XYZ file of C-alpha atoms in Angstrom:
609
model
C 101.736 117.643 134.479
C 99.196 117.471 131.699
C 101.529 115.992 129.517
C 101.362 113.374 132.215
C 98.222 112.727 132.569
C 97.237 112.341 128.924
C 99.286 110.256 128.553
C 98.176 107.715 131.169
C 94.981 108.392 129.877
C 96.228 107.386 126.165
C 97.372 104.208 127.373
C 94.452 103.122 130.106
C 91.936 103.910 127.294
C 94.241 101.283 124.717
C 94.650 98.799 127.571
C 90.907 98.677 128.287
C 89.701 99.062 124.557
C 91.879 95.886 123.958
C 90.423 94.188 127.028
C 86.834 94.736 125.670
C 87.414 94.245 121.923
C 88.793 90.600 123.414
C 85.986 90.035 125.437
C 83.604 90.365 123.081
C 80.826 91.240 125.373
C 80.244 94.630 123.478
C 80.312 95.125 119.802
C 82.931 96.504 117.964
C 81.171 99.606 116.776
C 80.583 100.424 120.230
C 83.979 99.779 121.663
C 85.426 101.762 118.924
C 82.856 104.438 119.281
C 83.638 104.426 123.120
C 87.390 105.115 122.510
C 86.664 107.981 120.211
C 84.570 109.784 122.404
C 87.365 109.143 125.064
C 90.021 110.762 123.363
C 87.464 113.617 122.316
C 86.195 114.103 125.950
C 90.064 114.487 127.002
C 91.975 116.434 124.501
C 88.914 118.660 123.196
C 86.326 118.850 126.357
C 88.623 118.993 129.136
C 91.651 120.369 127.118
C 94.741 118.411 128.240
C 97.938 118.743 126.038
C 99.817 116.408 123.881
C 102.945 117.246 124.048
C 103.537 120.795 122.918
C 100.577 121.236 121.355
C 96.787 120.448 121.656
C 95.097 117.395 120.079
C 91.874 118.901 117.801
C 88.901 116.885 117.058
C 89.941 117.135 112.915
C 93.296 115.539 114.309
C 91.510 112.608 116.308
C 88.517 111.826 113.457
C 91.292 112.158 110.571
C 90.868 108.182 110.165
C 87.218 108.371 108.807
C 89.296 109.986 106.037
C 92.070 107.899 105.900
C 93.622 106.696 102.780
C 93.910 103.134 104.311
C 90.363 102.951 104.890
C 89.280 104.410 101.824
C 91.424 102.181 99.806
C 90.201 99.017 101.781
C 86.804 100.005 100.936
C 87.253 100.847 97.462
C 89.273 97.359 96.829
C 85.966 95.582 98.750
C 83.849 97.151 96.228
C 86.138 95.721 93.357
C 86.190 92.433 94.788
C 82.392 92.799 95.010
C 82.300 93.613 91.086
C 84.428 90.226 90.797
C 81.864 88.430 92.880
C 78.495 89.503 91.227
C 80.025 88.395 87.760
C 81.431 85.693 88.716
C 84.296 86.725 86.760
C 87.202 84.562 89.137
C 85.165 81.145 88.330
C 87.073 79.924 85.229
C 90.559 80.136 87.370
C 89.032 79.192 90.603
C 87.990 76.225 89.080
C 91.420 75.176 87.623
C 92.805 75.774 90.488
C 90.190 73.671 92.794
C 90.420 71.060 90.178
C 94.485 71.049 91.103
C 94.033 71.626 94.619
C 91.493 68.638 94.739
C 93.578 66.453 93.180
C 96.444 66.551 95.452
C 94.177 68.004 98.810
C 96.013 68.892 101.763
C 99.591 69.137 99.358
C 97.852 70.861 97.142
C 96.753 73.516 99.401
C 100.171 74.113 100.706
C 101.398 74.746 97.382
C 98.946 77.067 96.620
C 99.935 79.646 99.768
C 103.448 79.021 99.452
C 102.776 80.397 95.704
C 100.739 83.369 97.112
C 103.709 83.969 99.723
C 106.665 83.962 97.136
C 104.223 86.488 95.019
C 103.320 88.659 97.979
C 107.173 89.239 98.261
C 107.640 90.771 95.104
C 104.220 92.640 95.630
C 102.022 95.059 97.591
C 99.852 92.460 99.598
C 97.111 94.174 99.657
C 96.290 93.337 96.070
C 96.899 89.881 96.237
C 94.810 89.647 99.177
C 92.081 91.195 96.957
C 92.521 88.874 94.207
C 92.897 85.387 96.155
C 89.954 86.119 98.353
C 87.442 85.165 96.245
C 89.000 82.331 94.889
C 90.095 80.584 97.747
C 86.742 81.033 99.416
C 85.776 78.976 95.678
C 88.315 76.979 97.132
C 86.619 76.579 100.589
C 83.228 75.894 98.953
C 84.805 73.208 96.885
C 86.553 71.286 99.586
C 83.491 71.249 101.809
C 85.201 74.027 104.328
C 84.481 77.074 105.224
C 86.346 80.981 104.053
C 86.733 80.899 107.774
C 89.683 78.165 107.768
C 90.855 79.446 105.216
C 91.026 83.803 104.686
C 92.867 84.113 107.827
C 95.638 82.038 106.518
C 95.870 84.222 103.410
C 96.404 87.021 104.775
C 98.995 85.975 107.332
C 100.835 83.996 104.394
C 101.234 87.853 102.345
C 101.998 89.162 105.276
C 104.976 86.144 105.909
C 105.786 86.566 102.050
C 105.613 90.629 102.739
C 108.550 90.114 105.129
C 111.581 88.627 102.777
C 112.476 91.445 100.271
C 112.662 94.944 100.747
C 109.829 96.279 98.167
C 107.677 92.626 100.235
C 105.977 95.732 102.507
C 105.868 99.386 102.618
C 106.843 98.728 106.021
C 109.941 97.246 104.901
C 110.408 100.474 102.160
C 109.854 103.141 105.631
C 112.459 101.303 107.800
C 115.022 101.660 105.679
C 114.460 104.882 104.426
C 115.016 106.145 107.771
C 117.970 103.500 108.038
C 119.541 105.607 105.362
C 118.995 108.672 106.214
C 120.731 108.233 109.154
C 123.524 107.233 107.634
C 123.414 104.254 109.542
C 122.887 101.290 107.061
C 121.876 101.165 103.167
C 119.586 97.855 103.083
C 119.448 96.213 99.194
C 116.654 94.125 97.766
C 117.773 91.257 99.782
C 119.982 92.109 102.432
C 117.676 90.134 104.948
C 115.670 87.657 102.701
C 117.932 84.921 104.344
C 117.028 85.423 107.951
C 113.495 86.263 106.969
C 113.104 83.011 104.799
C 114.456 80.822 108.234
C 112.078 82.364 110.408
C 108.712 82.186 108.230
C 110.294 78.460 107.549
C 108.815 77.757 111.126
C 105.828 80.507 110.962
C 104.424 79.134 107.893
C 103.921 75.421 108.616
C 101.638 76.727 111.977
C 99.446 78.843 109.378
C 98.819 76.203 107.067
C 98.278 73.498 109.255
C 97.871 74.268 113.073
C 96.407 77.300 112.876
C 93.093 76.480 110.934
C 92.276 73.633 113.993
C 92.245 77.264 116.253
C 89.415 79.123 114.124
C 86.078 78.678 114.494
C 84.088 76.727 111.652
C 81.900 79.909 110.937
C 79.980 79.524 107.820
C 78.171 82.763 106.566
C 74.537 82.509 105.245
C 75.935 81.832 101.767
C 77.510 79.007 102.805
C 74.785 77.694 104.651
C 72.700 77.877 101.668
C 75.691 76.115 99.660
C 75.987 73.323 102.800
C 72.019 72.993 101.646
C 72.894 72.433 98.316
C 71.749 69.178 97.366
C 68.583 70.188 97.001
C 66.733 69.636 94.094
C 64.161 71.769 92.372
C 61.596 70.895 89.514
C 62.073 73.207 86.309
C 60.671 73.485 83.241
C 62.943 74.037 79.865
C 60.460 74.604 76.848
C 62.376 73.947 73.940
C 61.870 77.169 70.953
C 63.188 77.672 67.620
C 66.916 79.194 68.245
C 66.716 78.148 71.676
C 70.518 76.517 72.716
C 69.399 72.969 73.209
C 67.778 72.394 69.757
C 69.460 69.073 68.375
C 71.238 68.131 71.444
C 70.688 64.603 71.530
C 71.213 62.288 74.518
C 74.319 59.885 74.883
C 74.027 57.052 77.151
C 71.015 58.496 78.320
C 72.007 61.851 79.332
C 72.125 65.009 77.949
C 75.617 66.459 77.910
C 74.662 70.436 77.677
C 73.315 70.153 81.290
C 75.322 68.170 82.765
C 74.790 69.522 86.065
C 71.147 68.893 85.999
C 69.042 65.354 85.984
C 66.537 65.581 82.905
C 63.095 63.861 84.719
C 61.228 63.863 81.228
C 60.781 65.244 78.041
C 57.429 65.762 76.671
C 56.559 65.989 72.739
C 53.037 66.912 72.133
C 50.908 64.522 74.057
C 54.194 61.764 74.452
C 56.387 61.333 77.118
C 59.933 60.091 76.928
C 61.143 58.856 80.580
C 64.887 57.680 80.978
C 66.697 56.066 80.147
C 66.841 58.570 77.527
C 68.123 56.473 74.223
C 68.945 58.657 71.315
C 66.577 61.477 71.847
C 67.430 64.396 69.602
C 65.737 67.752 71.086
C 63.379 69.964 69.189
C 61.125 72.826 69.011
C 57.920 72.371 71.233
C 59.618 69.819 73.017
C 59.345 70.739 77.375
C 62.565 69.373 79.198
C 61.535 68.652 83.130
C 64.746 68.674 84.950
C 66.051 68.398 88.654
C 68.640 70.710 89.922
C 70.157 72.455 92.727
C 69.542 75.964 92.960
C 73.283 76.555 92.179
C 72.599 74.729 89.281
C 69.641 76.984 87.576
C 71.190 80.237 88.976
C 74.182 79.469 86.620
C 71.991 78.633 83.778
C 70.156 81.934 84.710
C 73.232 83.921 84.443
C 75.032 83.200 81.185
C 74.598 84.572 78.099
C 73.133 81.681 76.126
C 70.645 80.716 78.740
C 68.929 77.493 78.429
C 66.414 78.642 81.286
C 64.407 80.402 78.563
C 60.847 79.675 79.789
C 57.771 81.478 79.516
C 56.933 83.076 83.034
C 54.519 80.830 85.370
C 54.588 78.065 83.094
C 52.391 79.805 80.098
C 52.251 77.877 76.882
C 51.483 80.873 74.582
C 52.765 81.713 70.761
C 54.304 84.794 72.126
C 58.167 84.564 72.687
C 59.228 85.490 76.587
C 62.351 87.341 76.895
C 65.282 84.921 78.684
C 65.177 86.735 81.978
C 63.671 89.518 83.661
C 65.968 92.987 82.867
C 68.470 94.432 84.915
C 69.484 92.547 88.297
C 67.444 89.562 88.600
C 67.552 88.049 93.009
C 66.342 85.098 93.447
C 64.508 83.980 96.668
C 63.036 80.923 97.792
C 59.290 80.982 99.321
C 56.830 78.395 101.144
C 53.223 77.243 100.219
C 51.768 78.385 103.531
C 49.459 75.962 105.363
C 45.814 76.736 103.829
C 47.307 79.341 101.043
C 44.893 79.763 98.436
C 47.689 78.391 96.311
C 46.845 74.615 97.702
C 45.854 72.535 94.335
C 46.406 75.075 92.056
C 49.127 75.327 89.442
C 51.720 77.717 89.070
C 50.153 79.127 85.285
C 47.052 79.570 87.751
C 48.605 81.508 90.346
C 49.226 85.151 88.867
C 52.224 86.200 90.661
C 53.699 87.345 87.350
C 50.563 89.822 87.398
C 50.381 90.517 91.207
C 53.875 90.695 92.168
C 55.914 90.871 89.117
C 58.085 87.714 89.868
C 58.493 84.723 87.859
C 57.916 80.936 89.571
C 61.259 78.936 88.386
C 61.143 75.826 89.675
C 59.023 73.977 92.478
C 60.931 71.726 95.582
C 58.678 69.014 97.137
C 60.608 67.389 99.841
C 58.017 64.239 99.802
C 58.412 63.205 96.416
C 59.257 64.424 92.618
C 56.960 64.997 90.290
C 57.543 63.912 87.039
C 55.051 66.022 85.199
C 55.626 69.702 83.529
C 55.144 72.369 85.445
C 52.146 73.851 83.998
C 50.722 70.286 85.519
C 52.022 70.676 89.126
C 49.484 71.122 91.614
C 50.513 72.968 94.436
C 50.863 71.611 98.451
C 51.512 72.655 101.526
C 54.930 73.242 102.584
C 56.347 73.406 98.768
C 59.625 75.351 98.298
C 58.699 77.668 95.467
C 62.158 79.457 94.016
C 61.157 82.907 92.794
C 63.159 84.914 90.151
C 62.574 89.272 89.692
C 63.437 92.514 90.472
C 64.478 93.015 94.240
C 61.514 94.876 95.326
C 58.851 92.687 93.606
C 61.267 90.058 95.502
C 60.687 91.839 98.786
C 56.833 92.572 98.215
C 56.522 88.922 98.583
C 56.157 89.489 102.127
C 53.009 90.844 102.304
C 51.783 87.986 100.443
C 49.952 85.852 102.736
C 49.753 82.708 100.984
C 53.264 81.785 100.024
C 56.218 82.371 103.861
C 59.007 84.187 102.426
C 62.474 82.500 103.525
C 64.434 86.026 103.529
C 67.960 85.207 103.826
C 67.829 83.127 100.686
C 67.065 86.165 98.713
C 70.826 86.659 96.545
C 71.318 88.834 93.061
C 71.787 85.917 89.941
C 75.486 86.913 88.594
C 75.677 88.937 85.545
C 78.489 86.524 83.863
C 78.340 88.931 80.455
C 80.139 91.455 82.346
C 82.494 88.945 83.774
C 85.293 90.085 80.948
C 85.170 93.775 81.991
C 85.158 92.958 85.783
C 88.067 90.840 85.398
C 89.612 93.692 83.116
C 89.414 96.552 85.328
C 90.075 94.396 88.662
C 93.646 93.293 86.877
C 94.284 96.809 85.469
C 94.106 97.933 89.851
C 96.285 95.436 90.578
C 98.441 96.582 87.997
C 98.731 99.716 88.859
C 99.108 99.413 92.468
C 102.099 96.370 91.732
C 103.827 98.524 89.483
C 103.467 101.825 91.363
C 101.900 103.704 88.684
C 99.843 105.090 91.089
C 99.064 105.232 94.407
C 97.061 102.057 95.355
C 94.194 104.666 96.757
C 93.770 106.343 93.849
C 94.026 102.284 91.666
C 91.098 101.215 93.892
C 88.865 104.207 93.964
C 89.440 104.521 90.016
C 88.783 100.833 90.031
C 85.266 101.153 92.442
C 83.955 103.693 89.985
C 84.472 101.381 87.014
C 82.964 99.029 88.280
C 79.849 101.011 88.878
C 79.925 102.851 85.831
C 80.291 99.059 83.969
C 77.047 98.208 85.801
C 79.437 95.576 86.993
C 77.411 95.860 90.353
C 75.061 98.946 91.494
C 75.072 101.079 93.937
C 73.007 98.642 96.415
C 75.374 95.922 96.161
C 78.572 98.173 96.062
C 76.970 99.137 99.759
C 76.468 95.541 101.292
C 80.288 95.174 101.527
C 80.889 98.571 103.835
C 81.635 96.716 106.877
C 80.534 99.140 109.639
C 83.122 97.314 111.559
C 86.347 98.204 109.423
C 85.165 101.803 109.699
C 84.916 102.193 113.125
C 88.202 99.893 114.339
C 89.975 102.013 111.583
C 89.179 105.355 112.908
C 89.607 104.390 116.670
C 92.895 102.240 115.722
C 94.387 105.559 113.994
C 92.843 108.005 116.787
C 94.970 105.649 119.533
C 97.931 106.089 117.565
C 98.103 110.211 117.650
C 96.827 109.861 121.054
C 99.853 107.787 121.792
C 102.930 109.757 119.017
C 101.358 113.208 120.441
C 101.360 112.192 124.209
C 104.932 110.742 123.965
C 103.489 107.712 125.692
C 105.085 104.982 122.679
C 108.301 106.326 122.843
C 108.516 107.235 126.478
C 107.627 102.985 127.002
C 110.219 101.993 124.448
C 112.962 103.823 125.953
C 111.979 102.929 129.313
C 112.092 99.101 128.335
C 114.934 99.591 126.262
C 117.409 101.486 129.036
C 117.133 98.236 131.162
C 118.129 96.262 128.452
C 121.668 98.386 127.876
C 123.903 96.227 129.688
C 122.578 92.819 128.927
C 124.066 90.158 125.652
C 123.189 91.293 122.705
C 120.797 88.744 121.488
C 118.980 89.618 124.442
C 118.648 92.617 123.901
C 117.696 92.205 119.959
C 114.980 89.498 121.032
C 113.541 91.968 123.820
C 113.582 94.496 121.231
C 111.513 92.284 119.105
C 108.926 90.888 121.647
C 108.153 95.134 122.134
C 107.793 96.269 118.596
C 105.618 93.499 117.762
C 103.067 94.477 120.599
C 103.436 97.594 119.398
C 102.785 96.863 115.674
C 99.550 95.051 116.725
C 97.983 98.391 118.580
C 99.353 101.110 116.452
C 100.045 99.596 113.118
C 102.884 98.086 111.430
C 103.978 101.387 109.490
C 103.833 103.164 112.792
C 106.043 100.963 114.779
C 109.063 100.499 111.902
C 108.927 104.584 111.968
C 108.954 105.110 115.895
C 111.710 102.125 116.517
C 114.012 102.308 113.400
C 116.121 105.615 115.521
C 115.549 103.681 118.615
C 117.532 100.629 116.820
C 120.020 102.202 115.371
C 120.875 104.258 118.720
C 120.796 100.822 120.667
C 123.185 99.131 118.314
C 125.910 102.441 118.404
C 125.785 101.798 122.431
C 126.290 98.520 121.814
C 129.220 98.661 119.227
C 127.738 96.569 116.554
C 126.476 97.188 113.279
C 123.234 98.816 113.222
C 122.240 96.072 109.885
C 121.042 92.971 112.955
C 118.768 96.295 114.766
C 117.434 97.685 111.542
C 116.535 93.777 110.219
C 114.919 93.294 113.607
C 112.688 96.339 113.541
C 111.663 95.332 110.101
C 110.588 91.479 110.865
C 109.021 92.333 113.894
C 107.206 95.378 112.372
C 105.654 92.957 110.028
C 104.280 90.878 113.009
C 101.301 91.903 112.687
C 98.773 88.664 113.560
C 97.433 89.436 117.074
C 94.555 92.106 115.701
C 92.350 92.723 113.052
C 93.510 97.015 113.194
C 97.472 95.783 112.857
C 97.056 95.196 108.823
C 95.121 96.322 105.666
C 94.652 92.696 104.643
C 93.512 91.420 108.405
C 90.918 93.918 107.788
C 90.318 92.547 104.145
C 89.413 89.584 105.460
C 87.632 89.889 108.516
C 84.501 90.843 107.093
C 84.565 87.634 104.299
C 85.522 85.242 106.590
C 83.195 86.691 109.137
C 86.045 86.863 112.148
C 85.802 88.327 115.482
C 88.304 90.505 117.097
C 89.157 87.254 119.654
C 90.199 85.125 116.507
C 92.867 87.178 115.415
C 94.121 86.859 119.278
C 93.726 83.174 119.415
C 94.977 82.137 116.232
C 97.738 85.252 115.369
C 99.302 85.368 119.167
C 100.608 82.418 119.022
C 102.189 82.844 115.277
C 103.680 85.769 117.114
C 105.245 84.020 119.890
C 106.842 81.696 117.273
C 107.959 84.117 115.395
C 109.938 85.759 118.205
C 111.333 82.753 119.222
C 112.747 81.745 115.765
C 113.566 85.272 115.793
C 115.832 85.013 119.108
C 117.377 81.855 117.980
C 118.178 82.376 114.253
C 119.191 86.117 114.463
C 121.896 86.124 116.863
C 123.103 83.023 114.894
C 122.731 84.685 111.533
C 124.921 87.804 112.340
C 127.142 86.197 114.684
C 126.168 88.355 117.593
């Protein structure tokens, strides 16, 4: 009787967890949170048996040690290493530069390239290294990651499904397959089936499918959608500095090309544009208008030309290019009767007070076209501050300038972009190749990335998504609820003894429609083990071969759109494209339904059943 009731208790606490996760009306944490305490409350408090056996608490809390989440978390923390060094940049740009040129064709391309790759590799890894240049890509096109991560993922996950090393859910079905004796599966032995069906999944991902997401921009890309902005700097011009003897051609000054230079000033004499064959030189000051893109960059290389002395000091003394260690950069306004009303910025000390370093002023009435040092200070002026994070963060207890905090961000430390990109290909090496385990590739890669000083410790932390955590633990908890309980394969057999006597592509496309709900609730690993045996016993009822059953449990295994819990890379990108449990519902049900149907139609057909 016990057996009984846990089980019905298994599924009503999946059915409702679902129910609420699609809702949205709680958060995720506490949904997830709620189902752990469930299961604890039943198989620990009250004591009901699974099965044969008793369900401990170690047993339903083994996710929070899980080797999917850890390696998620560890390959986050790489991808954050690639981020803060902008080490991607130089290929994301070629390929936005191609992808621009031939837009919506060009896009297409690109994921039918990332699909083809993710069959001949693990897709979490090329997940890992495509996020961060298509959301370059997103940037670049004037979209959002949101239109565009979801697709990625689904497109590996399509690719995943044509080749038997595509998915290590591919690799467990036919292990059991052949152990069984039933079937020996080769490297292609289903590619052409699985090619026909993704022929109709894909074109909904690329081009249906981003209509159904929500245009969610994060803060970042808020900032970036407020781009255009332009700030007043300051260059002063030093012996060795990069811009000695540039010289302008056709009035502009190729080495920053990506600012507008407002003036140069020599001694007492200004030269306004058009700028006519002036040569640069020491002492010279360079006034330029940019976008804050534009000055973080400088900021960030090597070679910076944003070598200025801090608050716009005109001393003999040489400043050093940039603050050390992590410089963030924040944006601040003049408050309305600030002290700092009609002063300058050399006059207003927050180098001494503060620590940080005024960059460059934004004045939304007009532009000054005067040095800094000159700038007198108004109401409502945008000042962009550069320094350590906490002198960054004391800024709000300064009452005369309104810190704007969600514009605070780290400058990228492009020196290090060589070694980021090093050890982020060396992970995906090993992973690809099987060296080692991908767990042990992205930990080992996490660490190196620390030790580097790729990133530190605080930014390694922003990208723990409380969110992954919790679904993973609760996801994994639901599925020994529902093995232990005999609740998945009690349902399966159930469904699958009314199904005996009816035509056999019935039967294979009923078989499909149930493993890939079950895929999206208790993973796709989880579902090829549990219905491989079922498949193969199906097909020996039926007198056929069990090849069609085996192929089916494998394609429909690797349906795994409808939730973020059903996949490693759903998960990858939820947190960058900033997705809510409902989108994965909205936009991956309906790849589902497509997928069965192409599935019910082309199978039967295929194996002339």
């Amino acid at each position: 009787m016990d057996v009984d009731i846990a089980m019905m208790a298994t599924l009503a606490i999946i059915g409702l967890s679902t129910v609420l996760y699609a809702t949205e009306r709680y958060s995720i944490e506490a949904i997830s949170l709620g189902v752990l305490a469930s299961y604890l409350f039943i198989f620990v408090v009250l004591g009901l048996a699974a099965g044969d056996t008793t369900l401990s608490a170690a047993q339903l809390l083994e996710g929070f040690a899980n080797p999917g989440l850890i390696t998620i978390l560890a390959l986050l923390v790489v991808g954050q290493g690639l981020f803060h060094t902008d080490a991607l940049e130089r290929p994301a740009q070629l390929m936005v530069r191609w992808v621009a040129k031939r837009g919506n064709i060009g896009i297409t391309i690109t994921f039918v390239m990332i699909a083809t790759l993710s069959a001949f590799l693990n897709n979490t890894p090329v997940v890992v290294m495509f996020i961060p240049i298509i959301s370059t890509l997103a940037s670049t096109l004037k979209s959002t990651t949101s239109r565009l991560l979801m697709p990625l993922s689904f497109v590996t996950i399509l690719g995943g499904m044509t080749t038997l090393i595509g998915s290590s859910t591919n690799l467990l079905a036919a292990n059991v397959a052949r152990q069984s004796g039933a079937v020996d599966l080769g490297f292609f032995s289903f590619t052409p089936v699985a090619l026909l069906v993704i022929a109709i999944g894909l074109p909904y991902v690329l081009w249906v499918m981003p209509m159904l997401l929500a245009n969610r921009r994060s803060m970042a890309e808020a900032m970036r959608a407020g781009g255009g902005k332009q700030f007043i700097a300051e260059i002063p011009i030093r012996p060795g500095h990069p811009l000695v003897g540039a010289t302008s051609n056709k009035g502009m000054f190729p080495q920053l090309k990506d600012m507008t230079v407002r003036l140069v000033q020599r001694g007492e004499r200004p030269h306004l544009p058009p700028f006519e064959n002036v040569t640069l030189q020491p002492g010279d000051i360079v006034i330029v208008a940019a976008t804050r893109q534009a000055l973080e960059k400088a900021l960030s290389t090597q070679s910076t030309v944003m070598d200025r002395r801090p608050d716009g000091e005109r001393g003999t003394e040489r400043a050093p290019d940039r603050p050390p260690g992590v410089v963030t950069l924040a944006e601040a306004i003049v408050a309305p009767g600030s002290r700092l009303i009609g002063r300058t910025v050399s006059q207003s000390g927050f180098r001494g007070e503060v620590g940080c370093v005024v960059l460059a002023i934004e004045r939304r009435s007009r532009m000054p076209r005067l040095p800094m040092a000159d700038i007198r200070m108004e109401a409502g002026d945008v000042l962009l501050f550069g320094g350590p994070r906490k002198a960054i963060e004391d800024l709000r207890g300064n009452r005369d300038v309104l810190l704007i905090d969600w514009t605070a961000a780290d400058v990228p430390h492009r020196r290090k972009a060589p070694v980021a990109l090093g050890i982020f290909l060396a992970v995906v090496a090993a992973a690809a190749t099987g060296v080692m385990p991908i767990v042990v590739a992205a930990l080992l890669g996490a660490f190196a990335m620390l030790c580097s000083r790729c990133l530190n410790t605080r930014q390694a932390s922003r990208v723990v998504d409380g969110r992954i955590i919790m679904l993973i633990a609760s996801a994994i908890a639901s599925a020994t609820a529902l093995e232990a309980t005999g609740g998945a394969e009690t349902i399966a057999n159930a469904m699958l003894s009314i199904l005996r006597d009816a035509p056999p592509a019935i039967v294979m496309s009923a078989l499909f429609m149930i493993i890939a709900l079950t895929t999206n609730i208790m993973t796709n690993n989880a579902a090829a083990v549990l219905f491989t045996p079922i498949a193969i016993g199906l097909a020996s009822h039926l007198g056929l071969p069990a090849e069609p059953f085996v192929v089916t449990v494998i394609l429909a295994a690797n349906a795994s759109f409808a939730t973020p819990v059903a996949y490693q890379t759903n998960l990858l990108v939820m947190g960058p494209g900033h997705y809510r449990y409902r989108d994965f519902l909205v936009a991956g049900g309906p790849l589902v339904l497509l997928l069965w149907g192409a599935f019910s139609i082309i199978a039967p057909w295929w194996y002339g059943i």
